[in-house]
mmCIF file of C-alpha atoms in Angstrom:
data_model
loop_
_atom_site.group_PDB
_atom_site.id
_atom_site.type_symbol
_atom_site.label_atom_id
_atom_site.label_comp_id
_atom_site.label_asym_id
_atom_site.label_seq_id
_atom_site.Cartn_x
_atom_site.Cartn_y
_atom_site.Cartn_z
ATOM 1 C CA MET W 1 227.640 -53.599 151.366
ATOM 2 C CA LEU W 2 228.728 -53.386 155.038
ATOM 3 C CA SER W 3 231.417 -55.859 156.225
ATOM 4 C CA ILE W 4 233.062 -56.694 159.731
ATOM 5 C CA SER W 5 236.340 -55.205 158.375
ATOM 6 C CA GLU W 6 234.584 -52.020 157.372
ATOM 7 C CA VAL W 7 232.971 -52.032 160.904
ATOM 8 C CA ASP W 8 236.226 -52.273 162.327
ATOM 9 C CA ARG W 9 237.567 -49.448 160.266
ATOM 10 C CA LYS W 10 234.714 -47.296 161.383
ATOM 11 C CA ILE W 11 235.060 -48.156 164.908
ATOM 12 C CA GLU W 12 238.809 -47.080 164.885
ATOM 13 C CA LEU W 13 237.588 -43.791 163.302
ATOM 14 C CA MET W 14 234.881 -43.354 165.968
ATOM 15 C CA LYS W 15 237.664 -43.971 168.609
ATOM 16 C CA SER W 16 239.938 -41.374 167.023
ATOM 17 C CA HIS W 17 236.925 -38.839 167.391
ATOM 18 C CA GLY W 18 236.797 -39.493 171.195
ATOM 19 C CA LEU W 19 234.221 -42.182 171.254
ATOM 20 C CA ASN W 20 233.646 -43.697 174.747
ATOM 21 C CA LEU W 21 235.896 -47.008 174.910
ATOM 22 C CA THR W 22 233.035 -49.031 176.474
ATOM 23 C CA VAL W 23 230.589 -47.929 173.445
ATOM 24 C CA ALA W 24 233.218 -48.595 170.928
ATOM 25 C CA ASN W 25 233.757 -52.289 172.216
ATOM 26 C CA PHE W 26 230.116 -52.709 172.637
ATOM 27 C CA ILE W 27 229.586 -51.906 168.944
ATOM 28 C CA LYS W 28 232.185 -54.742 167.993
ATOM 29 C CA LEU W 29 230.300 -57.117 170.359
ATOM 30 C CA HIS W 30 227.052 -56.260 168.743
ATOM 31 C CA PHE W 31 228.228 -57.005 165.117
ATOM 32 C CA VAL W 32 230.331 -60.071 166.419
ATOM 33 C CA SER W 33 227.341 -61.402 168.157
ATOM 34 C CA GLY W 34 224.369 -60.246 165.989
ATOM 35 C CA CYS W 35 222.250 -59.827 169.047
ATOM 36 C CA ARG W 36 219.242 -57.127 169.318
ATOM 37 C CA ILE W 37 220.618 -53.670 170.565
ATOM 38 C CA GLY W 38 217.913 -54.031 173.505
ATOM 39 C CA ASP W 39 219.917 -57.500 174.376
ATOM 40 C CA LEU W 40 223.214 -55.658 174.025
ATOM 41 C CA LEU W 41 222.347 -52.909 176.446
ATOM 42 C CA SER W 42 220.944 -55.756 179.054
ATOM 43 C CA ILE W 43 224.301 -57.441 179.485
ATOM 44 C CA ARG W 44 225.511 -57.298 182.934
ATOM 45 C CA ARG W 45 229.111 -57.408 184.215
ATOM 46 C CA SER W 46 228.385 -60.925 185.792
ATOM 47 C CA ASN W 47 227.577 -61.978 182.047
ATOM 48 C CA PHE W 48 231.317 -62.151 181.130
ATOM 49 C CA THR W 49 233.454 -65.058 181.927
ATOM 50 C CA LYS W 50 237.109 -65.361 182.589
ATOM 51 C CA ASP W 51 237.605 -67.787 179.681
ATOM 52 C CA GLY W 52 236.739 -64.916 177.230
ATOM 53 C CA ASN W 53 232.822 -65.719 176.779
ATOM 54 C CA VAL W 54 229.785 -63.443 177.548
ATOM 55 C CA LEU W 55 226.530 -64.818 177.849
ATOM 56 C CA ILE W 56 223.710 -62.838 176.025
ATOM 57 C CA ARG W 57 220.117 -63.235 177.172
ATOM 58 C CA GLN W 58 218.078 -62.795 174.140
ATOM 59 C CA SER W 59 214.600 -61.533 173.980
ATOM 60 C CA LYS W 60 211.740 -62.446 171.887
ATOM 61 C CA GLY W 61 212.019 -66.035 172.547
ATOM 62 C CA SER W 62 215.527 -66.616 171.362
ATOM 63 C CA LYS W 63 218.029 -68.821 172.631
ATOM 64 C CA PRO W 64 220.855 -67.385 174.869
ATOM 65 C CA LEU W 65 224.027 -66.638 172.996
ATOM 66 C CA ILE W 66 227.422 -67.403 174.027
ATOM 67 C CA VAL W 67 229.952 -65.370 172.090
ATOM 68 C CA SER W 68 233.880 -65.108 172.519
ATOM 69 C CA TYR W 69 234.992 -61.488 173.520
ATOM 70 C CA LEU W 70 238.771 -62.582 172.894
ATOM 71 C CA PHE W 71 239.071 -59.682 170.321
ATOM 72 C CA ALA W 72 238.838 -57.077 173.059
ATOM 73 C CA TYR W 73 239.741 -59.596 176.049
ATOM 74 C CA ASP W 74 241.372 -57.122 178.395
ATOM 75 C CA PHE W 75 238.914 -54.464 177.900
ATOM 76 C CA PHE W 76 235.965 -56.804 178.736
ATOM 77 C CA TYR W 77 237.782 -58.602 181.679
ATOM 78 C CA ASN W 78 238.152 -55.288 183.095
ATOM 79 C CA TYR W 79 234.971 -54.018 182.404
ATOM 80 C CA SER W 80 233.562 -57.324 184.145
ATOM 81 C CA GLN W 81 235.477 -56.178 187.154
ATOM 82 C CA GLY W 82 233.828 -52.961 187.424
ATOM 83 C CA LEU W 83 236.173 -50.512 185.313
ATOM 84 C CA TYR W 84 234.954 -48.505 182.540
ATOM 85 C CA THR W 85 231.557 -46.971 182.318
ATOM 86 C CA ASP W 86 228.417 -49.337 182.406
ATOM 87 C CA ILE W 87 226.792 -50.263 179.117
ATOM 88 C CA GLY W 88 223.359 -49.736 180.726
ATOM 89 C CA CYS W 89 224.069 -45.878 180.749
ATOM 90 C CA PHE W 90 223.452 -45.690 177.079
ATOM 91 C CA SER W 91 220.349 -45.915 175.185
ATOM 92 C CA ARG W 92 219.007 -47.680 171.757
ATOM 93 C CA GLN W 93 218.630 -43.956 170.640
ATOM 94 C CA TYR W 94 222.355 -43.118 171.175
ATOM 95 C CA PHE W 95 223.617 -46.139 169.425
ATOM 96 C CA TYR W 96 221.081 -45.482 166.533
ATOM 97 C CA ARG W 97 222.655 -42.018 166.202
ATOM 98 C CA ILE W 98 226.029 -43.223 166.127
ATOM 99 C CA TYR W 99 225.367 -45.950 163.569
ATOM 100 C CA GLU W 100 223.502 -43.432 161.405
ATOM 101 C CA ARG W 101 226.196 -40.738 161.757
ATOM 102 C CA TYR W 102 228.957 -43.302 160.838
ATOM 103 C CA GLY W 103 227.036 -45.235 158.402
ATOM 104 C CA LEU W 104 226.762 -48.696 160.124
ATOM 105 C CA THR W 105 223.591 -49.197 158.203
ATOM 106 C CA ILE W 106 222.522 -51.776 155.819
ATOM 107 C CA TYR W 107 219.900 -50.988 153.029
ATOM 108 C CA SER W 108 217.424 -53.879 152.677
ATOM 109 C CA GLN W 109 216.265 -54.500 149.051
ATOM 110 C CA GLY W 110 212.704 -54.301 148.526
ATOM 111 C CA HIS W 111 212.203 -52.097 151.843
ATOM 112 C CA THR W 112 211.816 -48.371 151.763
ATOM 113 C CA ASN W 113 214.401 -47.708 154.646
ATOM 114 C CA THR W 114 217.593 -48.761 156.054
ATOM 115 C CA SER W 115 218.379 -50.949 158.860
ATOM 116 C CA VAL W 116 220.108 -49.155 161.798
ATOM 117 C CA THR W 117 220.204 -50.969 165.003
ATOM 118 C CA HIS W 118 219.208 -54.215 163.280
ATOM 119 C CA SER W 119 222.256 -54.101 160.913
ATOM 120 C CA ALA W 120 224.328 -56.329 163.270
ATOM 121 C CA ARG W 121 221.726 -59.005 163.063
ATOM 122 C CA ILE W 122 221.550 -58.723 159.169
ATOM 123 C CA LEU W 123 225.140 -58.977 158.935
ATOM 124 C CA LYS W 124 225.491 -61.976 161.017
ATOM 125 C CA ALA W 125 222.883 -63.700 159.288
ATOM 126 C CA ARG W 126 224.147 -62.611 155.771
ATOM 127 C CA THR W 127 227.767 -63.655 156.674
ATOM 128 C CA ILE W 128 226.657 -67.377 157.950
ATOM 129 C CA TYR W 129 224.433 -67.762 154.863
ATOM 130 C CA ASP W 130 227.276 -66.691 152.564
ATOM 131 C CA LEU W 131 229.575 -69.234 154.126
ATOM 132 C CA THR W 132 227.258 -72.134 154.396
ATOM 133 C CA GLY W 133 224.443 -71.416 151.982
ATOM 134 C CA ILE W 134 222.026 -72.931 154.531
ATOM 135 C CA VAL W 135 219.152 -70.684 155.836
ATOM 136 C CA GLU W 136 218.768 -72.790 159.004
ATOM 137 C CA ASP W 137 222.450 -71.951 159.835
ATOM 138 C CA ALA W 138 221.982 -68.267 159.661
ATOM 139 C CA SER W 139 218.781 -68.563 161.831
ATOM 140 C CA GLU W 140 220.541 -70.743 164.526
ATOM 141 C CA ALA W 141 223.512 -68.369 164.680
ATOM 142 C CA LEU W 142 220.915 -65.612 165.717
ATOM 143 C CA GLY W 143 219.545 -67.985 168.449
ATOM 144 C CA HIS W 144 216.132 -68.334 166.713
ATOM 145 C CA VAL W 145 214.176 -71.147 168.120
ATOM 146 C CA SER W 146 213.212 -73.978 165.862
ATOM 147 C CA SER W 147 209.399 -74.359 165.247
ATOM 148 C CA ASN W 148 209.616 -77.762 164.291
#
């Protein structure tokens, strides 16, 4: 099973293979936040705050997420100031190919295929559920809106 520590090891491997620093840090942000890949690619430089948070506006009716980026504060602070390649230069397909190449995928039992760019959401939900045992906590962590 995929874990955050395994994601970290794979990101370090990618960087040793010359992966763009922007992509490497946004992959980590993707797995920390559990957001959709399209929402990740929609993040603007102005979404980053000086206190170490990023606002991720989610699609499909989900609530916005506020996520700490302290794991790479220097990179994201400099990114917000206009340094480094803009994340908007990359596509979903670009991330899909990287995730496939480095095995950042999750096989879903009972399904015929693996989850590729959705693997970050699955990992986030599974981690929260494993910690609390409460489905609603996992749903809340992903920004799902309650139907009650």
